[in-house]
Every structure is written in structure tokens, then in C-alpha cells.
Short mmCIF file of C-alpha atoms in Angstrom, two decimals:
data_model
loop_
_atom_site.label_atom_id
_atom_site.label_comp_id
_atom_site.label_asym_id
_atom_site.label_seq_id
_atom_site.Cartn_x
_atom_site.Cartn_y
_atom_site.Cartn_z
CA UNK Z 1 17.76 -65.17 7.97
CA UNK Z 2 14.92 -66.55 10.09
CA UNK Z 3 12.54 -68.93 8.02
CA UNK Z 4 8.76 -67.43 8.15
CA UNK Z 5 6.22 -69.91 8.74
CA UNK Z 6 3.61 -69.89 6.22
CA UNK Z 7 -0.08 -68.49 7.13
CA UNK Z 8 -3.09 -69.01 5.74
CA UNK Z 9 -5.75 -66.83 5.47
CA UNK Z 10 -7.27 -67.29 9.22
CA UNK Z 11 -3.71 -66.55 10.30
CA UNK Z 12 -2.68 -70.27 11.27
CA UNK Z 13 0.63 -71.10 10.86
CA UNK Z 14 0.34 -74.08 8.32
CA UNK Z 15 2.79 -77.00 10.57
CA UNK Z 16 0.52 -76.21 13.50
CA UNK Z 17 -2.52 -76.51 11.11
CA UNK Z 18 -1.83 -79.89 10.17
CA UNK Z 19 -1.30 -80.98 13.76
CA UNK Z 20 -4.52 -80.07 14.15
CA UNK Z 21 -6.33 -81.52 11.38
CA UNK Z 22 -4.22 -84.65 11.91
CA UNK Z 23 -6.01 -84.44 15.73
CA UNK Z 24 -9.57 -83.52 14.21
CA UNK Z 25 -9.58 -86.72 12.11
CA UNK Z 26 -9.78 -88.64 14.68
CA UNK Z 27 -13.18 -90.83 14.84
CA UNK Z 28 -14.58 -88.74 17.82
CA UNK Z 29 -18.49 -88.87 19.40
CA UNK Z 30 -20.09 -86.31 21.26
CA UNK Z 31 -19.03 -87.52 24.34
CA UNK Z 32 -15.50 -88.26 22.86
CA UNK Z 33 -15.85 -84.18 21.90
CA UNK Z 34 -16.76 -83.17 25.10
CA UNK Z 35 -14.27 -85.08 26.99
CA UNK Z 36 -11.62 -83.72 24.38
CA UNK Z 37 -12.50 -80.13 25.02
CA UNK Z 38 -12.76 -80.56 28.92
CA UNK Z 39 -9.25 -81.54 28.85
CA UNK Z 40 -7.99 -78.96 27.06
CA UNK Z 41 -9.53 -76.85 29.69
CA UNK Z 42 -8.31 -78.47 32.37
CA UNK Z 43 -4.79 -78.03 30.76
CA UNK Z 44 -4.98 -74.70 30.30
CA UNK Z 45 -5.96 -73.86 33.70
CA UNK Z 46 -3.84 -75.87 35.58
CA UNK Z 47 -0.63 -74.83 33.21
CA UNK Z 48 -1.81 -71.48 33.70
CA UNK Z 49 -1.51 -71.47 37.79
CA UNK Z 50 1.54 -73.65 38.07
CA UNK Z 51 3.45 -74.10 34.80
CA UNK Z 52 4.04 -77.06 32.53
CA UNK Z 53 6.43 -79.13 34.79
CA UNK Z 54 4.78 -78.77 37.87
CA UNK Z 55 0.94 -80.60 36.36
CA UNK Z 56 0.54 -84.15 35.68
CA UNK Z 57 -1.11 -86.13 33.82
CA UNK Z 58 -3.12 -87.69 36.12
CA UNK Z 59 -4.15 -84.35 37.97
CA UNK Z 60 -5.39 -82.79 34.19
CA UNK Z 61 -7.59 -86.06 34.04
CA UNK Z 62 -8.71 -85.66 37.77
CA UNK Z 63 -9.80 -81.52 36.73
CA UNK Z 64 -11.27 -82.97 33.33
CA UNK Z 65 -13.49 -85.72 35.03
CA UNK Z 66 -11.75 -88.28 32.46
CA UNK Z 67 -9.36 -90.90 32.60
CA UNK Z 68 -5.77 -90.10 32.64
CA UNK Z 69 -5.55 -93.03 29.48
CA UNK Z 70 -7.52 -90.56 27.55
CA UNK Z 71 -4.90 -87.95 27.47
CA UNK Z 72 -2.73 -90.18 25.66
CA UNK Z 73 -5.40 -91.47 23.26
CA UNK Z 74 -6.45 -87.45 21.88
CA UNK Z 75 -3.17 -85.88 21.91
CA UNK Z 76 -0.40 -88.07 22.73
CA UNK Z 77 0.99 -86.73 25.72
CA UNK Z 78 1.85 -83.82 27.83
CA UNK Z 79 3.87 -82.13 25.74
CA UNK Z 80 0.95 -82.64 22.83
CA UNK Z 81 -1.94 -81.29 24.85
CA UNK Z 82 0.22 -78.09 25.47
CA UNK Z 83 0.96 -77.46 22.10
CA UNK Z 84 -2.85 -78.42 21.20
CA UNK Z 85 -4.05 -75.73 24.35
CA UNK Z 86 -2.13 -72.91 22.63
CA UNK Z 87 -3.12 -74.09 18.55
CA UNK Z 88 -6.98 -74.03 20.15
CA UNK Z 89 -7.04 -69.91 20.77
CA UNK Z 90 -4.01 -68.77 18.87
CA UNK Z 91 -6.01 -70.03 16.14
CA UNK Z 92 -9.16 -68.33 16.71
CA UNK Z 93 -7.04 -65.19 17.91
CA UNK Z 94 -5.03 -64.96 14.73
CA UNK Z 95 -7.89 -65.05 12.19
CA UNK Z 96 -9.68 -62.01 14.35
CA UNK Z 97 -6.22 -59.80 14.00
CA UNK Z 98 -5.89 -60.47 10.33
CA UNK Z 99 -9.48 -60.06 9.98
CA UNK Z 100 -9.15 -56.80 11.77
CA UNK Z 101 -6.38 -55.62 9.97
CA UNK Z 102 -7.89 -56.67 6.56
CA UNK Z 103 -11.00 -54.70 6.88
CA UNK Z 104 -8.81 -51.48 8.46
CA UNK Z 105 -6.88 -51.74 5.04
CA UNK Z 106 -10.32 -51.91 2.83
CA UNK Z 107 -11.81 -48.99 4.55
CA UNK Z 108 -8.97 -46.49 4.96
CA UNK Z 109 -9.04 -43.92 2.41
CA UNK Z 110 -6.03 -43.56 -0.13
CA UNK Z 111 -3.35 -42.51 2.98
CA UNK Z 112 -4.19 -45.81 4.30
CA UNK Z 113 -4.56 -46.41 8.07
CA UNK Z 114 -2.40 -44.78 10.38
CA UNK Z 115 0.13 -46.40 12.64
CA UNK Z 116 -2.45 -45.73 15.77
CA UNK Z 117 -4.90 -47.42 13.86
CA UNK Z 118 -2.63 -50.13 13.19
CA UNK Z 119 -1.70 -51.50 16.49
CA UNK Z 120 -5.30 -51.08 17.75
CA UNK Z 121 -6.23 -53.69 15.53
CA UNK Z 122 -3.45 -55.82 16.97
CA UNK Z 123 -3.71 -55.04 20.03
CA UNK Z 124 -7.77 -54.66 20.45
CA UNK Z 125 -8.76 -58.28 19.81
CA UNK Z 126 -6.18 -59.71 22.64
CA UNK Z 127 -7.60 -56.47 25.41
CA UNK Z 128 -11.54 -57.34 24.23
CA UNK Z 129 -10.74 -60.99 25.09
CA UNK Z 130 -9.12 -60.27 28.07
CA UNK Z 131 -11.71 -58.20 30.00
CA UNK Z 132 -14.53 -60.13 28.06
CA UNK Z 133 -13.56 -63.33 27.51
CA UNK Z 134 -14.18 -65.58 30.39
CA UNK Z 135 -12.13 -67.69 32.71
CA UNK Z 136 -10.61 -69.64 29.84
CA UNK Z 137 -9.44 -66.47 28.04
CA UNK Z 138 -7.85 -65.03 31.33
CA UNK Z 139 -5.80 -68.75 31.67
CA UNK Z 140 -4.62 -68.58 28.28
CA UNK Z 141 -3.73 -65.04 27.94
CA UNK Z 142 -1.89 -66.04 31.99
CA UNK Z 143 -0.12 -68.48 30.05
CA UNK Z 144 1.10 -66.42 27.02
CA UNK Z 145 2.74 -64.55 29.55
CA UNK Z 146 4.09 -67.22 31.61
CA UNK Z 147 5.85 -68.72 28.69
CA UNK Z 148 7.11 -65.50 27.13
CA UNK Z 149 8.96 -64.97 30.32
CA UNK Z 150 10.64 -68.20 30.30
CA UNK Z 151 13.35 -68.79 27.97
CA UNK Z 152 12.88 -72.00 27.54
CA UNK Z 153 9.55 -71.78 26.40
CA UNK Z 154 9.57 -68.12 24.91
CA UNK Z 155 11.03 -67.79 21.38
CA UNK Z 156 10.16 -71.83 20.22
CA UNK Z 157 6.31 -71.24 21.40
CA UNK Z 158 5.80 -67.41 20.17
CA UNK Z 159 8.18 -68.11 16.83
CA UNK Z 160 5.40 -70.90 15.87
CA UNK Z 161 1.78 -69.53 17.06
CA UNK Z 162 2.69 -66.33 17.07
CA UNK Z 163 5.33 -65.22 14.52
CA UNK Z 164 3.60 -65.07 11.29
CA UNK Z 165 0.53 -62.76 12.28
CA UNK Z 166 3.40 -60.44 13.81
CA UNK Z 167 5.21 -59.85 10.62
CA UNK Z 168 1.95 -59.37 8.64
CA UNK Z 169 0.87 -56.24 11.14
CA UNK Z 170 4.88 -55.11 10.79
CA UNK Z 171 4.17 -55.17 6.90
CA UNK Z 172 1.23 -53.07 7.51
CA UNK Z 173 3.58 -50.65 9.63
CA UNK Z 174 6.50 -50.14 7.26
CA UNK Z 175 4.75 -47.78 4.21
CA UNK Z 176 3.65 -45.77 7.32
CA UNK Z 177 6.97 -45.20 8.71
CA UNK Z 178 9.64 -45.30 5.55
CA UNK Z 179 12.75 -43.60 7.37
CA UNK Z 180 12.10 -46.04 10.46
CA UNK Z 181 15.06 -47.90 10.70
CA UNK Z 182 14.62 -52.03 10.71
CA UNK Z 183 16.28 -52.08 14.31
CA UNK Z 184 13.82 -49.42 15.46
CA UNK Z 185 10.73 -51.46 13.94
CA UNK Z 186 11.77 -54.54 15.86
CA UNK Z 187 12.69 -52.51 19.44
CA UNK Z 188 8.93 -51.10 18.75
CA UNK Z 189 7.47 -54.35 18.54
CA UNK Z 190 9.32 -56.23 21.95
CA UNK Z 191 8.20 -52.73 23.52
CA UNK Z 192 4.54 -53.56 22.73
CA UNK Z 193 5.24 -56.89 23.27
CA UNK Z 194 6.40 -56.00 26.70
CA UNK Z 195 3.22 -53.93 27.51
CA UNK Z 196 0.87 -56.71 26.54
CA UNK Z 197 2.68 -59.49 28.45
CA UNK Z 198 2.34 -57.20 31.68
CA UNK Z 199 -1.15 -56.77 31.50
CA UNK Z 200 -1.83 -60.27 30.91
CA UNK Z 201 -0.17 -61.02 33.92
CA UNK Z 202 -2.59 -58.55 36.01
CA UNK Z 203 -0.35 -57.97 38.89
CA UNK Z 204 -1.75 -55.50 40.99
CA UNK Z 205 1.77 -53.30 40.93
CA UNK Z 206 0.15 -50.46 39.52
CA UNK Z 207 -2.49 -50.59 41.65
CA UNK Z 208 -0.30 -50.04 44.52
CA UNK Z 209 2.28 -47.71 43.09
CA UNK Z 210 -1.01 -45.37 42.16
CA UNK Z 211 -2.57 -46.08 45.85
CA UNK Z 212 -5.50 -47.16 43.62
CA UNK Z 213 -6.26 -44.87 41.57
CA UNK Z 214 -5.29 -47.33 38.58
CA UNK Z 215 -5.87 -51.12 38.71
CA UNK Z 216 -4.14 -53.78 36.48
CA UNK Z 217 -7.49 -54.93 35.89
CA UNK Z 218 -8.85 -52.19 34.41
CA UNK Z 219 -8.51 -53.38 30.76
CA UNK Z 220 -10.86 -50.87 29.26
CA UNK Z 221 -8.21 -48.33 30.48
CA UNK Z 222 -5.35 -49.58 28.93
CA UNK Z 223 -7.03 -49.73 25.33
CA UNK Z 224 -8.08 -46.64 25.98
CA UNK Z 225 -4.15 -45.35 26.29
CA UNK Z 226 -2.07 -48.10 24.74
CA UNK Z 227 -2.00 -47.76 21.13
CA UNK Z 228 -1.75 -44.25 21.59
CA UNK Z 229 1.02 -44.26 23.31
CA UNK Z 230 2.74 -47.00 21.54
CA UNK Z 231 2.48 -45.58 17.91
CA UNK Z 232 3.34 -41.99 19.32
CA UNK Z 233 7.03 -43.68 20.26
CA UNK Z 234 7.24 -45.56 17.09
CA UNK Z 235 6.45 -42.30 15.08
CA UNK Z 236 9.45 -40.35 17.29
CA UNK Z 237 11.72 -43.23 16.79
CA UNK Z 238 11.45 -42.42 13.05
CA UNK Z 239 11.54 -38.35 13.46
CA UNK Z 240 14.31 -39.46 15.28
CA UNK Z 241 16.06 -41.37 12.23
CA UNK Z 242 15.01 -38.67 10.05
CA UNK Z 243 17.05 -36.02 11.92
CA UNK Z 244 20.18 -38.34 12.17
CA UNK Z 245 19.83 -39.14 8.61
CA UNK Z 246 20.28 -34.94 7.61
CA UNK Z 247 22.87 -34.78 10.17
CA UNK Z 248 21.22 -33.03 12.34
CA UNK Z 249 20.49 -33.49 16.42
CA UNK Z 250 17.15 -34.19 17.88
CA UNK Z 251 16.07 -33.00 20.64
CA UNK Z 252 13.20 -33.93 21.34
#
């Protein structure tokens, strides 16, 4: 069985928590601040456009204004300021989901939220900063999607920022869908999963295959349709189970 991180109550994995504080205690200026966070920018840009193994150092420092020394001095090294560029938003972005998802739970009435509801609050905060976000938003959510795709990065980097905020919204799912199967709850997930990584990545593919009447970067659009459309195939995957279940055949 996979060991679950622990999460606190911003959604933070606790190891990658620690890191940070470790990082924050650090006797740091204003300027020493400011330098700090242009790095990370830098970073996440230029990981963003090219990948991990194709930046230096020395061309982070040259983006950042700073001197290629200071990289080593506030995070250690390469590998370091990557992991610190995805702690910085996967922190922020994990206490908005739970936050989300804590306030659907208070204000649903005694059937609870449904399933729709659900993965809109998963789903919303990661679409609003998207389309709203800024430049920096659009390079880390690029990166997200980068990494996903790449084995070697994929399951290490989404099993530590991303893991424990994944199985709280799957806890929220299962007293919604009881005769869902635990294979079909997890093929739901990498489904949505799926969805979100493609419209990070912003393609343009659907722009063509639609001769324009849809555009990749029409983010409003896809929360318009997406949790919609995701919960609907979760819900037949358990009518689904249900009719096996009584021996019957579904044909739906």
C-alpha cells in the first residue's frame, strides 16, 4: 500500500513544508527577498519553455538579474530551486482546493454536495488561475504538464505536491458514489487528470480540428463543460457497476 503524505490544514504536504520553512529561516533582507523571488521566477519560466535539463544555472541568474552564486546560497542548487518553484504555488493552490471543498461541505444541505459540485471545486481554482492568473500562473500550470508527461518526473513530483489534496477530494467522492468500484474511482481521476493536463498545455489542436470555432484558450469554456461532463462519466461508471453487480447488462 502506497504511504499518504501527511497534510495540514492549507493542504501542504508536511516533508515539503519543512523544506520550506527550513528555506524561510534563512536571515533574508528585502533585497535578499526580492532577489529570492525573482529567481524563482526566472526558474519557472525558463523550466517552463525548455525543461529542467536543458536551463542552467547561470542562464536562471542572467533572467533573474542576480548572480549565479546566489542560486546556490537560497536553495542549494538546481535540483532545489525546482522543487522550491513547484512548493511556491502548489502551496498556495492546495489550501484554495481544500478551502473550496471545506466550505462546499459546510453549506450543502443534509445530501451533501453532489459529485458535479465536487470536482468543480477541484477543478475551478486550477481553470480561474489559468485564464486569470498572469504569466507566472500560465508557466507553472505549462510545467505541471510538462512534468506529468514525463516519466521521469511524473509520479515522484505529483505523488509529493500533489497526492494528498487528491485523495482528500476522492474522500469527498466516495459517500456520493457507494457501488463505484475502487478501480473505477481511480480510472475517473487519471481521466480528469488527463483533461486538465491538456488544457494546461494550450495547444491549439482543437482550435484547428473545430476550424475555430473552439480555442484551447478559451478557459471560461472548458469550466463551463468540464465538471459536467466529468462527473456525468463517473456517475455511469457506477450505474454501470450497479447493473453488473444484479447480473444484469447495461446498455447504456
Amino acid at each position: 500500500m502506497r504511504q499518504q503524505i501527511a497534510i495540514d490544514a492549507r493542504g501542504e504536504p508536511a516533508k515539503s513544508r519543512a523544506m520550506a520553512t527550513r528555506t524561510r529561516t534563512r536571515p533574508q533582507n528585502r533585497r535578499g527577498e526580492k532577489t529570492r523571488a525573482a529567481l524563482l521566477d526566472a526558474a519557472e519560466s525558463l523550466f517552463a519553455e525548455t525543461g529542467f535539463h536543458a536551463v542552467t544555472v547561470r542562464e536562471i541568474a542572467r533572467k533573474a538579474g542576480a548572480d549565479p552564486a546566489l542560486v546556490t546560497y537560497y536553495f542549494g542548487g538546481k535540483r532545489e530551486l525546482f522543487d522550491e518553484v513547484l512548493l511556491r504555488r502548489a502551496t498556495e493552490l492546495n489550501a484554495i482546493r481544500l478551502k473550496e471543498l471545506e466550505e462546499l461541505e459546510a453549506k450543502a444541505g443534509p445530501d451533501g454536495p453532489t459529485v458535479e459540485e465536487i470536482i468543480n471545486a477541484f477543478t475551478h481554482p486550477l481553470l480561474d488561475r489559468t485564464a486569470n492568473g498572469g504569466p507566472g500562473w500560465k508557466s507553472y500550470f505549462a510545467l505541471i504538464g510538462q512534468i506529468t508527461n514525463t516519466p521521469e518526473w511524473g509520479a515522484a513530483v505529483m505523488n509529493k505536491y500533489f497526492d494528498p489534496i487528491v485523495i482528500r477530494f476522492l474522500e469527498a467522492l466516495r459517500p456520493k458514489i457507494p457501488d463505484c468500484t475502487e478501480e473505477d474511482l481511480f480510472w475517473s481521476y487519471h481521466f480528469l487528470s488527463g483533461v486538465l493536463v491538456l488544457t494546461f498545455a494550450q495547444t491549439g489542436r482543437i482550435d484547428v480540428l473545430s476550424k475555430g470555432l473552439c480555442k484551447s484558450s478559451d478557459i471560461a469554456s472548458v469550466h463551463e463543460r468540464m465538471p459536467g461532463f466529468i462527473a456525468a462519466g463517473i456517475l455511469y461508471l457506477q450505474e454501470r457497476s450497479r447493473a453488473q453487480k444484479n447480473g444484469g447488462t447495461d446498455n447504456t
